[in-house]
mmCIF file of C-alpha atoms in Angstrom:
data_model
loop_
_atom_site.group_PDB
_atom_site.id
_atom_site.type_symbol
_atom_site.label_atom_id
_atom_site.label_comp_id
_atom_site.label_asym_id
_atom_site.label_seq_id
_atom_site.Cartn_x
_atom_site.Cartn_y
_atom_site.Cartn_z
ATOM 1 C CA MET Q 53 119.053 152.786 127.427
ATOM 2 C CA ASP Q 54 118.681 149.011 127.020
ATOM 3 C CA ARG Q 55 117.337 147.857 123.684
ATOM 4 C CA PRO Q 56 114.288 145.568 123.734
ATOM 5 C CA HIS Q 57 115.081 141.916 123.118
ATOM 6 C CA ILE Q 58 114.578 140.957 119.470
ATOM 7 C CA PRO Q 59 114.396 137.189 118.831
ATOM 8 C CA PRO Q 60 116.637 135.710 116.116
ATOM 9 C CA ALA Q 61 115.041 135.642 112.677
ATOM 10 C CA HIS Q 62 114.975 131.817 112.474
ATOM 11 C CA ILE Q 63 112.773 131.477 115.575
ATOM 12 C CA PRO Q 64 109.082 131.310 114.565
ATOM 13 C CA GLN Q 65 106.805 133.977 115.967
ATOM 14 C CA PRO Q 66 103.024 134.013 116.543
ATOM 15 C CA ILE Q 67 102.460 136.694 113.911
ATOM 16 C CA ARG Q 68 100.183 136.035 110.926
ATOM 17 C CA TYR Q 69 100.522 137.520 107.448
ATOM 18 C CA ASP Q 70 97.534 139.809 108.174
ATOM 19 C CA GLY Q 71 99.460 141.463 111.018
ATOM 20 C CA MET Q 72 97.661 139.742 113.867
ATOM 21 C CA GLY Q 73 99.745 138.515 116.810
ATOM 22 C CA ASN Q 74 102.970 139.672 118.419
ATOM 23 C CA VAL Q 75 106.528 138.546 119.149
ATOM 24 C CA ASP Q 76 106.887 135.904 121.877
ATOM 25 C CA SER Q 77 109.999 136.830 123.842
ATOM 26 C CA GLY Q 78 109.149 134.913 126.988
ATOM 27 C CA PRO Q 79 109.889 131.352 128.077
ATOM 28 C CA ARG Q 80 108.880 128.927 125.354
ATOM 29 C CA ASP Q 81 109.656 125.576 123.756
ATOM 30 C CA VAL Q 82 110.908 126.618 120.322
ATOM 31 C CA MET Q 83 111.288 123.028 119.130
ATOM 32 C CA ARG Q 84 107.602 122.415 119.835
ATOM 33 C CA ASP Q 85 106.676 125.580 117.978
ATOM 34 C CA LEU Q 86 108.717 124.447 114.974
ATOM 35 C CA GLU Q 87 106.817 121.139 114.964
ATOM 36 C CA ASN Q 88 103.427 122.870 115.217
ATOM 37 C CA PRO Q 89 103.451 125.869 112.868
ATOM 38 C CA ASP Q 90 99.667 125.780 112.338
ATOM 39 C CA MET Q 91 99.059 125.863 116.090
ATOM 40 C CA LEU Q 92 101.532 128.709 116.656
ATOM 41 C CA VAL Q 93 100.085 130.678 113.730
ATOM 42 C CA PRO Q 94 96.607 129.255 113.021
ATOM 43 C CA PRO Q 95 95.095 129.781 109.567
ATOM 44 C CA VAL Q 96 92.669 132.683 109.515
ATOM 45 C CA THR Q 97 89.894 130.138 108.915
ATOM 46 C CA ASP Q 98 90.438 128.474 112.324
ATOM 47 C CA ASN Q 99 87.850 129.469 114.893
ATOM 48 C CA GLY Q 100 86.290 128.305 118.152
ATOM 49 C CA THR Q 101 87.160 125.601 120.633
ATOM 50 C CA VAL Q 102 87.777 122.263 118.921
ATOM 51 C CA PRO Q 103 89.346 119.998 121.600
ATOM 52 C CA ASN Q 104 92.889 118.706 121.253
ATOM 53 C CA LEU Q 105 93.061 116.081 118.477
ATOM 54 C CA LYS Q 106 96.759 115.227 118.668
ATOM 55 C CA PHE Q 107 99.116 113.269 120.911
ATOM 56 C CA SER Q 108 102.604 111.944 120.213
ATOM 57 C CA PHE Q 109 103.782 108.499 121.271
ATOM 58 C CA SER Q 110 107.031 110.303 122.177
ATOM 59 C CA ASP Q 111 105.121 111.846 125.088
ATOM 60 C CA ALA Q 112 103.755 108.493 126.314
ATOM 61 C CA HIS Q 113 105.162 106.571 129.286
ATOM 62 C CA MET Q 114 107.627 103.872 128.196
ATOM 63 C CA GLN Q 115 107.311 100.464 129.903
ATOM 64 C CA LEU Q 116 110.740 98.768 129.750
ATOM 65 C CA ASN Q 117 111.224 95.022 130.171
ATOM 66 C CA HIS Q 118 113.873 92.426 129.418
ATOM 67 C CA GLY Q 119 112.681 91.411 125.978
ATOM 68 C CA GLY Q 120 111.194 94.700 124.778
ATOM 69 C CA TRP Q 121 109.189 97.821 125.550
ATOM 70 C CA SER Q 122 105.702 99.252 125.168
ATOM 71 C CA ARG Q 123 103.903 102.587 125.376
ATOM 72 C CA GLY Q 124 100.220 103.401 125.037
ATOM 73 C CA VAL Q 125 97.853 106.168 123.998
ATOM 74 C CA SER Q 126 94.299 106.044 125.358
ATOM 75 C CA ILE Q 127 91.739 108.497 126.750
ATOM 76 C CA ARG Q 128 94.183 109.200 129.590
ATOM 77 C CA GLU Q 129 96.560 110.817 127.067
ATOM 78 C CA LEU Q 130 93.995 111.962 124.471
ATOM 79 C CA PRO Q 131 90.612 112.419 126.216
ATOM 80 C CA ILE Q 132 88.640 112.895 122.993
ATOM 81 C CA ALA Q 133 89.646 109.388 121.772
ATOM 82 C CA LYS Q 134 86.868 107.297 123.269
ATOM 83 C CA THR Q 135 86.446 104.611 120.595
ATOM 84 C CA LEU Q 136 89.957 103.213 120.140
ATOM 85 C CA ALA Q 137 93.239 103.025 122.061
ATOM 86 C CA ALA Q 138 96.652 101.815 120.928
ATOM 87 C CA VAL Q 139 99.938 100.387 122.159
ATOM 88 C CA ASN Q 140 103.246 100.745 120.327
ATOM 89 C CA MET Q 141 105.397 97.731 121.209
ATOM 90 C CA SER Q 142 108.860 96.406 120.365
ATOM 91 C CA LEU Q 143 110.233 92.915 121.035
ATOM 92 C CA THR Q 144 113.869 91.850 120.905
ATOM 93 C CA PRO Q 145 114.917 88.718 118.958
ATOM 94 C CA GLY Q 146 113.253 86.034 121.058
ATOM 95 C CA GLY Q 147 111.374 88.578 123.204
ATOM 96 C CA VAL Q 148 107.867 87.419 124.134
ATOM 97 C CA ARG Q 149 104.614 89.228 124.824
ATOM 98 C CA GLU Q 150 103.398 86.498 127.095
ATOM 99 C CA LEU Q 151 100.357 84.278 126.589
ATOM 100 C CA HIS Q 152 97.382 86.487 127.433
ATOM 101 C CA TRP Q 153 93.902 87.628 126.393
ATOM 102 C CA HIS Q 154 91.766 90.774 126.503
ATOM 103 C CA GLN Q 155 88.205 91.843 127.028
ATOM 104 C CA GLU Q 156 88.747 93.971 123.904
ATOM 105 C CA ALA Q 157 89.513 92.964 120.318
ATOM 106 C CA GLU Q 158 93.137 93.442 119.208
ATOM 107 C CA TRP Q 159 94.042 94.707 115.703
ATOM 108 C CA SER Q 160 97.701 95.106 114.812
ATOM 109 C CA TYR Q 161 99.906 96.572 112.064
ATOM 110 C CA MET Q 162 103.501 95.318 111.786
ATOM 111 C CA LEU Q 163 105.916 98.237 111.476
ATOM 112 C CA LEU Q 164 109.356 96.598 111.457
ATOM 113 C CA GLY Q 165 110.947 93.159 111.621
ATOM 114 C CA SER Q 166 109.095 89.889 112.028
ATOM 115 C CA ALA Q 167 107.192 88.050 114.739
ATOM 116 C CA ARG Q 168 105.461 84.769 115.417
ATOM 117 C CA ILE Q 169 101.911 84.866 116.701
ATOM 118 C CA THR Q 170 99.859 82.033 118.210
ATOM 119 C CA ALA Q 171 96.202 81.746 119.205
ATOM 120 C CA VAL Q 172 93.530 79.200 120.154
ATOM 121 C CA ASP Q 173 89.803 79.830 119.794
ATOM 122 C CA GLN Q 174 86.876 78.785 121.976
ATOM 123 C CA ASP Q 175 86.484 75.514 120.045
ATOM 124 C CA GLY Q 176 90.089 74.411 120.540
ATOM 125 C CA ARG Q 177 91.151 75.317 116.995
ATOM 126 C CA ASN Q 178 94.639 76.790 116.872
ATOM 127 C CA PHE Q 179 96.602 79.252 114.758
ATOM 128 C CA ILE Q 180 100.370 79.803 114.374
ATOM 129 C CA ALA Q 181 101.833 82.245 111.835
ATOM 130 C CA ASP Q 182 104.836 84.453 111.105
ATOM 131 C CA VAL Q 183 104.161 88.100 110.220
ATOM 132 C CA GLY Q 184 106.318 90.859 108.728
ATOM 133 C CA PRO Q 185 106.159 94.553 107.749
ATOM 134 C CA GLY Q 186 102.733 95.637 106.533
ATOM 135 C CA ASP Q 187 100.993 92.527 107.831
ATOM 136 C CA LEU Q 188 97.923 92.707 110.082
ATOM 137 C CA TRP Q 189 96.479 90.460 112.721
ATOM 138 C CA TYR Q 190 93.179 90.532 114.569
ATOM 139 C CA PHE Q 191 92.202 88.610 117.699
ATOM 140 C CA PRO Q 192 88.540 88.798 118.783
ATOM 141 C CA PRO Q 193 87.810 89.560 122.455
ATOM 142 C CA GLY Q 194 88.673 86.725 124.823
ATOM 143 C CA ILE Q 195 90.847 84.784 122.346
ATOM 144 C CA PRO Q 196 94.175 83.814 124.015
ATOM 145 C CA HIS Q 197 97.299 84.628 122.022
ATOM 146 C CA SER Q 198 101.013 85.460 122.134
ATOM 147 C CA ILE Q 199 103.608 87.424 120.141
ATOM 148 C CA GLN Q 200 107.337 86.652 119.878
ATOM 149 C CA GLY Q 201 110.118 88.488 118.052
ATOM 150 C CA LEU Q 202 112.039 86.496 115.447
ATOM 151 C CA GLU Q 203 115.643 86.872 114.240
ATOM 152 C CA GLU Q 204 115.691 90.658 113.788
ATOM 153 C CA GLY Q 205 113.149 91.508 116.493
ATOM 154 C CA CYS Q 206 110.065 93.559 115.670
ATOM 155 C CA GLU Q 207 107.968 96.653 116.309
ATOM 156 C CA PHE Q 208 104.213 96.923 115.817
ATOM 157 C CA LEU Q 209 101.108 98.967 116.585
ATOM 158 C CA LEU Q 210 98.317 97.319 118.582
ATOM 159 C CA VAL Q 211 94.847 98.886 118.336
ATOM 160 C CA PHE Q 212 92.011 98.044 120.755
ATOM 161 C CA ASP Q 213 88.304 98.753 120.334
ATOM 162 C CA ASP Q 214 87.926 100.671 123.616
ATOM 163 C CA GLY Q 215 89.434 104.098 124.234
ATOM 164 C CA SER Q 216 90.016 103.369 127.932
ATOM 165 C CA PHE Q 217 92.065 100.209 127.265
ATOM 166 C CA SER Q 218 95.330 99.628 129.172
ATOM 167 C CA ASP Q 219 97.717 96.884 128.044
ATOM 168 C CA LEU Q 220 99.076 96.599 131.578
ATOM 169 C CA GLY Q 221 95.610 95.528 132.724
ATOM 170 C CA THR Q 222 95.229 92.561 130.380
ATOM 171 C CA LEU Q 223 94.634 88.992 131.528
ATOM 172 C CA GLY Q 224 98.032 87.274 131.553
ATOM 173 C CA LEU Q 225 98.917 83.608 131.975
ATOM 174 C CA SER Q 226 101.733 84.158 134.489
ATOM 175 C CA ASP Q 227 99.583 86.584 136.510
ATOM 176 C CA TRP Q 228 96.756 84.029 136.775
ATOM 177 C CA PHE Q 229 99.108 81.252 137.860
ATOM 178 C CA ALA Q 230 100.743 83.546 140.435
ATOM 179 C CA HIS Q 231 97.345 84.277 142.003
ATOM 180 C CA THR Q 232 95.953 80.746 142.040
ATOM 181 C CA PRO Q 233 96.686 78.485 145.044
ATOM 182 C CA LYS Q 234 99.198 75.793 144.137
ATOM 183 C CA ASP Q 235 96.909 73.030 145.419
ATOM 184 C CA VAL Q 236 94.271 74.275 142.963
ATOM 185 C CA LEU Q 237 96.805 74.240 140.106
ATOM 186 C CA SER Q 238 97.788 70.718 141.159
ATOM 187 C CA ALA Q 239 94.173 69.542 141.134
ATOM 188 C CA ASN Q 240 93.452 71.228 137.800
ATOM 189 C CA PHE Q 241 96.412 69.782 135.882
ATOM 190 C CA GLY Q 242 96.874 66.490 137.741
ATOM 191 C CA VAL Q 243 100.501 67.048 138.771
ATOM 192 C CA SER Q 244 102.185 67.586 142.131
ATOM 193 C CA MET Q 245 102.452 71.052 143.632
ATOM 194 C CA ASP Q 246 106.232 70.768 143.194
ATOM 195 C CA ALA Q 247 105.704 71.303 139.459
ATOM 196 C CA PHE Q 248 104.833 74.924 140.244
ATOM 197 C CA THR Q 249 107.756 75.737 142.544
ATOM 198 C CA ASP Q 250 109.424 78.090 140.056
ATOM 199 C CA ILE Q 251 106.431 79.881 138.545
ATOM 200 C CA SER Q 252 106.721 83.657 138.381
ATOM 201 C CA PRO Q 253 105.393 85.498 141.471
ATOM 202 C CA LYS Q 254 103.929 88.232 139.259
ATOM 203 C CA GLN Q 255 102.896 88.977 135.687
ATOM 204 C CA LYS Q 256 105.787 88.598 133.214
ATOM 205 C CA TYR Q 257 104.131 90.785 130.527
ATOM 206 C CA ILE Q 258 107.214 90.935 128.239
ATOM 207 C CA TYR Q 259 110.177 88.648 128.831
ATOM 208 C CA GLN Q 260 113.327 87.462 127.066
ATOM 209 C CA ASP Q 261 113.453 83.963 125.595
ATOM 210 C CA LYS Q 262 115.457 82.254 122.877
ATOM 211 C CA ILE Q 263 114.558 82.765 119.222
ATOM 212 C CA PRO Q 264 112.086 80.049 118.195
ATOM 213 C CA GLY Q 265 112.967 77.579 115.464
ATOM 214 C CA PRO Q 266 111.406 77.536 111.976
ATOM 215 C CA ILE Q 267 107.630 77.592 112.061
ATOM 216 C CA ALA Q 268 107.458 74.019 110.761
ATOM 217 C CA THR Q 269 109.181 72.851 113.952
ATOM 218 C CA GLN Q 270 106.710 74.763 116.147
ATOM 219 C CA GLN Q 271 103.439 73.596 114.666
ATOM 220 C CA VAL Q 272 100.983 71.948 117.055
ATOM 221 C CA THR Q 273 98.265 69.809 115.504
ATOM 222 C CA SER Q 274 94.859 70.289 117.074
ATOM 223 C CA PRO Q 275 92.302 67.449 116.882
ATOM 224 C CA ASN Q 276 89.767 70.211 116.231
ATOM 225 C CA GLY Q 277 91.672 71.693 113.288
ATOM 226 C CA GLN Q 278 92.750 75.269 112.584
ATOM 227 C CA VAL Q 279 90.666 78.411 113.025
ATOM 228 C CA PRO Q 280 88.191 78.785 110.121
ATOM 229 C CA LEU Q 281 88.977 82.477 109.517
ATOM 230 C CA SER Q 282 92.608 83.576 109.338
ATOM 231 C CA PHE Q 283 93.765 85.914 112.096
ATOM 232 C CA THR Q 284 96.257 87.580 109.684
ATOM 233 C CA HIS Q 285 96.074 89.691 106.524
ATOM 234 C CA LYS Q 286 98.835 90.958 104.210
ATOM 235 C CA LEU Q 287 97.800 94.570 103.716
ATOM 236 C CA LEU Q 288 100.746 95.597 101.521
ATOM 237 C CA ALA Q 289 99.961 92.707 99.157
ATOM 238 C CA GLN Q 290 96.605 94.358 98.386
ATOM 239 C CA SER Q 291 96.363 96.237 95.113
ATOM 240 C CA PRO Q 292 95.958 99.893 96.124
ATOM 241 C CA LEU Q 293 93.447 102.348 94.771
ATOM 242 C CA ARG Q 294 95.723 104.841 92.980
ATOM 243 C CA THR Q 295 94.694 108.396 92.157
ATOM 244 C CA PRO Q 296 96.685 111.516 91.290
ATOM 245 C CA GLY Q 297 98.549 112.327 94.489
ATOM 246 C CA GLY Q 298 98.771 108.946 96.183
ATOM 247 C CA CYS Q 299 97.045 105.679 96.978
ATOM 248 C CA VAL Q 300 94.799 103.976 99.534
ATOM 249 C CA ARG Q 301 94.478 100.378 100.738
ATOM 250 C CA ILE Q 302 91.238 99.684 102.614
ATOM 251 C CA VAL Q 303 90.850 96.695 104.940
ATOM 252 C CA ASP Q 304 87.707 95.696 106.807
ATOM 253 C CA SER Q 305 85.506 92.632 107.250
ATOM 254 C CA SER Q 306 84.849 92.510 103.497
ATOM 255 C CA ASN Q 307 88.430 91.401 102.781
ATOM 256 C CA PHE Q 308 89.640 90.474 106.306
ATOM 257 C CA PRO Q 309 86.538 88.629 107.562
ATOM 258 C CA ILE Q 310 87.675 88.041 111.160
ATOM 259 C CA SER Q 311 88.075 91.799 111.750
ATOM 260 C CA LYS Q 312 84.589 92.575 113.035
ATOM 261 C CA THR Q 313 85.258 95.677 115.143
ATOM 262 C CA VAL Q 314 88.158 97.498 113.451
ATOM 263 C CA ALA Q 315 88.267 98.825 109.873
ATOM 264 C CA ALA Q 316 91.208 100.761 108.462
ATOM 265 C CA ALA Q 317 92.826 102.432 105.499
ATOM 266 C CA LEU Q 318 96.554 102.729 104.803
ATOM 267 C CA VAL Q 319 97.044 106.024 102.963
ATOM 268 C CA GLU Q 320 99.983 107.410 101.018
ATOM 269 C CA VAL Q 321 99.857 111.105 100.127
ATOM 270 C CA GLU Q 322 102.623 112.269 97.794
ATOM 271 C CA PRO Q 323 104.252 115.703 98.179
ATOM 272 C CA GLY Q 324 101.761 118.272 96.934
ATOM 273 C CA GLY Q 325 98.818 115.909 97.457
ATOM 274 C CA MET Q 326 96.092 115.685 100.068
ATOM 275 C CA ARG Q 327 93.559 113.263 101.507
ATOM 276 C CA GLU Q 328 90.522 115.009 100.096
ATOM 277 C CA LEU Q 329 87.897 116.930 102.057
ATOM 278 C CA HIS Q 330 85.598 114.234 103.478
ATOM 279 C CA TRP Q 331 83.953 112.807 106.594
ATOM 280 C CA HIS Q 332 83.024 109.418 107.987
ATOM 281 C CA PRO Q 333 79.309 108.698 108.546
ATOM 282 C CA ASN Q 334 79.698 105.741 110.889
ATOM 283 C CA GLN Q 335 82.458 106.262 113.491
ATOM 284 C CA ASP Q 336 85.210 108.449 114.929
ATOM 285 C CA GLU Q 337 88.563 108.237 113.133
ATOM 286 C CA TRP Q 338 91.781 107.269 114.994
ATOM 287 C CA GLN Q 339 94.969 108.054 113.050
ATOM 288 C CA TYR Q 340 98.566 106.874 113.331
ATOM 289 C CA TYR Q 341 101.248 108.661 111.305
ATOM 290 C CA LEU Q 342 103.932 106.367 109.905
ATOM 291 C CA ALA Q 343 106.190 108.656 107.833
ATOM 292 C CA GLY Q 344 106.407 112.221 106.524
ATOM 293 C CA GLN Q 345 104.514 115.233 107.810
ATOM 294 C CA GLY Q 346 101.112 116.766 107.242
ATOM 295 C CA ARG Q 347 98.461 119.098 108.514
ATOM 296 C CA MET Q 348 94.762 118.602 109.133
ATOM 297 C CA THR Q 349 91.948 121.066 109.673
ATOM 298 C CA VAL Q 350 88.865 119.644 111.396
ATOM 299 C CA PHE Q 351 85.501 121.367 110.861
ATOM 300 C CA ALA Q 352 83.114 120.896 113.799
ATOM 301 C CA ALA Q 353 80.035 122.922 112.697
ATOM 302 C CA GLY Q 354 78.825 126.252 114.044
ATOM 303 C CA GLY Q 355 81.769 128.131 112.557
ATOM 304 C CA VAL Q 356 84.252 126.049 114.566
ATOM 305 C CA ALA Q 357 87.460 124.658 113.015
ATOM 306 C CA ARG Q 358 91.048 123.976 114.143
ATOM 307 C CA THR Q 359 94.264 122.999 112.383
ATOM 308 C CA PHE Q 360 96.872 120.513 113.666
ATOM 309 C CA ASP Q 361 100.303 119.440 112.443
ATOM 310 C CA TYR Q 362 101.386 115.783 112.439
ATOM 311 C CA ARG Q 363 104.528 113.770 111.812
ATOM 312 C CA ALA Q 364 105.721 110.169 112.226
ATOM 313 C CA GLY Q 365 104.768 108.706 115.618
ATOM 314 C CA ASP Q 366 101.839 111.076 116.195
ATOM 315 C CA VAL Q 367 98.251 110.070 116.870
ATOM 316 C CA GLY Q 368 95.417 112.080 115.359
ATOM 317 C CA TYR Q 369 91.688 111.911 116.029
ATOM 318 C CA VAL Q 370 88.554 113.117 114.243
ATOM 319 C CA PRO Q 371 85.141 112.867 115.964
ATOM 320 C CA PHE Q 372 82.282 111.178 114.116
ATOM 321 C CA ALA Q 373 81.053 113.052 111.010
ATOM 322 C CA PHE Q 374 83.415 116.040 111.411
ATOM 323 C CA GLY Q 375 84.707 117.301 108.049
ATOM 324 C CA HIS Q 376 88.472 117.198 107.515
ATOM 325 C CA TYR Q 377 91.379 116.738 105.108
ATOM 326 C CA ILE Q 378 95.023 115.676 105.541
ATOM 327 C CA GLN Q 379 97.524 117.620 103.435
ATOM 328 C CA ASN Q 380 101.130 116.632 102.808
ATOM 329 C CA ASN Q 381 103.095 119.805 103.578
ATOM 330 C CA GLY Q 382 106.510 118.120 103.486
ATOM 331 C CA THR Q 383 108.983 116.936 100.860
ATOM 332 C CA GLU Q 384 108.469 113.162 101.295
ATOM 333 C CA SER Q 385 105.427 110.921 100.990
ATOM 334 C CA LEU Q 386 103.081 111.099 103.970
ATOM 335 C CA TRP Q 387 101.976 107.659 105.173
ATOM 336 C CA PHE Q 388 99.310 107.145 107.824
ATOM 337 C CA LEU Q 389 96.671 104.711 109.042
ATOM 338 C CA GLU Q 390 93.090 105.810 109.604
ATOM 339 C CA MET Q 391 91.133 103.375 111.790
ATOM 340 C CA PHE Q 392 87.536 102.983 112.927
ATOM 341 C CA LYS Q 393 85.605 100.967 115.490
ATOM 342 C CA SER Q 394 83.485 99.330 112.817
ATOM 343 C CA ASP Q 395 83.273 96.255 110.608
ATOM 344 C CA ARG Q 396 83.267 98.421 107.458
ATOM 345 C CA PHE Q 397 85.206 101.409 106.175
ATOM 346 C CA GLN Q 398 82.940 104.268 105.128
ATOM 347 C CA ASP Q 399 83.613 107.827 104.004
ATOM 348 C CA VAL Q 400 81.711 110.579 102.204
ATOM 349 C CA SER Q 401 83.565 112.625 99.580
ATOM 350 C CA LEU Q 402 82.701 116.327 99.504
ATOM 351 C CA ASN Q 403 83.586 116.470 95.803
ATOM 352 C CA GLN Q 404 81.474 113.446 94.888
ATOM 353 C CA TRP Q 405 78.517 114.660 96.963
ATOM 354 C CA LEU Q 406 78.458 117.981 95.126
ATOM 355 C CA ALA Q 407 78.928 116.299 91.728
ATOM 356 C CA LEU Q 408 75.881 114.094 92.334
ATOM 357 C CA THR Q 409 73.681 116.994 93.476
ATOM 358 C CA PRO Q 410 71.747 119.214 90.996
ATOM 359 C CA GLN Q 411 74.170 121.821 89.659
ATOM 360 C CA GLU Q 412 71.819 124.762 90.116
ATOM 361 C CA LEU Q 413 71.373 123.887 93.791
ATOM 362 C CA VAL Q 414 75.116 123.664 94.388
ATOM 363 C CA ALA Q 415 75.750 126.939 92.544
ATOM 364 C CA SER Q 416 73.122 128.859 94.509
ATOM 365 C CA ASN Q 417 74.211 127.343 97.835
ATOM 366 C CA LEU Q 418 77.879 128.289 97.386
ATOM 367 C CA ASN Q 419 77.568 131.320 95.068
ATOM 368 C CA VAL Q 420 79.929 129.716 92.549
ATOM 369 C CA GLY Q 421 79.974 129.670 88.769
ATOM 370 C CA PRO Q 422 80.542 127.150 85.974
ATOM 371 C CA GLU Q 423 84.327 127.058 86.488
ATOM 372 C CA PHE Q 424 83.805 125.310 89.812
ATOM 373 C CA ILE Q 425 80.738 123.245 88.883
ATOM 374 C CA GLN Q 426 82.413 121.750 85.809
ATOM 375 C CA THR Q 427 85.410 120.460 87.783
ATOM 376 C CA LEU Q 428 83.338 118.289 90.142
ATOM 377 C CA ARG Q 429 83.882 114.510 89.890
ATOM 378 C CA LYS Q 430 81.246 111.788 90.198
ATOM 379 C CA GLU Q 431 83.984 109.246 90.994
ATOM 380 C CA LYS Q 432 85.583 109.302 94.439
ATOM 381 C CA TRP Q 433 89.315 110.117 94.636
ATOM 382 C CA PRO Q 434 90.408 109.600 98.257
ATOM 383 C CA VAL Q 435 93.730 111.353 97.497
ATOM 384 C CA VAL Q 436 93.963 114.309 95.117
ATOM 385 C CA LYS Q 437 96.665 116.387 93.462
ATOM 386 C CA TYR Q 438 96.132 119.043 90.799
ATOM 387 C CA PRO Q 439 99.214 120.542 89.082
ATOM 388 C CA GLY Q 440 99.238 124.264 89.642
ATOM 389 C CA PHE Q 441 96.811 124.048 92.569
ATOM 390 C CA SER Q 442 98.803 121.950 95.037
ATOM 391 C CA TYR Q 443 100.523 122.950 98.242
ATOM 392 C CA TYR Q 444 104.315 122.854 98.362
ATOM 393 C CA PRO Q 445 106.383 123.900 101.372
ATOM 394 C CA ARG Q 446 108.425 127.074 101.132
ATOM 395 C CA PRO Q 447 112.157 126.410 100.507
#
């Protein structure tokens, strides 16, 4: 008699410690299951139908061009993400994201390398700057701009304040010229139509060019001066808020005044630490994971909660006011961005809320004693780590 198939011991199975579940011997993607242990075997506290709150840029369509590539995540890939969308883009040395503008605001975080950005505002004031790892830029809606890779090329994350945004649908200079009659171009610029013989017949989007010279050789003096508010911000130069378990750098219109529609926090969670239980009272949260791995449980009221696993390159999302945490369950620091369609960063700490509420009320509400009540903190710690009470992955 044939023996039943028994999967190898190293292949994870949908069986929880309480005995619930069964072996999965059918067709399956084991690598996906290894990346998503809390979806394969949900914590016993998960319940109900929280929508999907995770999408990986690795699953996004890659747009390849001479000069670089791009890929996007919007409501088409992650339907719950209605407030923000993002594009991950790379430019070769000299590669250009052509002169263009958007109906949406553009917020960006530089991941690797260096780039030169240019912009001109509605009053003819210009801006030219070089940016590197950890730097931000922000262009308000309708402001024309460009991005070009410098000596080592670059990679960056672009965030837009509309979940349905598509970078391939932006307003590009070459596309406009290609769809304007040449006699109109001639009349507009006061040159012969022959000057436009070689213009591109379609949008260039990303194209290869030579590496630009030093920024001093590229400066253009405007009779109207430079933009009054800088379009760039050096996030890593900010002094972080450090607490046991990690640190946080918050950037919004209070310290990056031009950024009126996107606020963000760059968070480091050390091994054994966690972004504390909290929620945001003003907007949905759009996350981008930069390094390490973590897990997040989102509480959606009515006994509904779901846990997701994240790693570098993943996008996470938390709807407005839903309670959540992000726990480092790996062996390296977890780095991620949390972003909001807002001019200010706001969060509510569960610990601080309870500490600032009458103790008797908290005790009767939760049926807890002095051991718990006395540990509550009136000061907010965005990241926490308590020796002896922290999570560490099994060896």
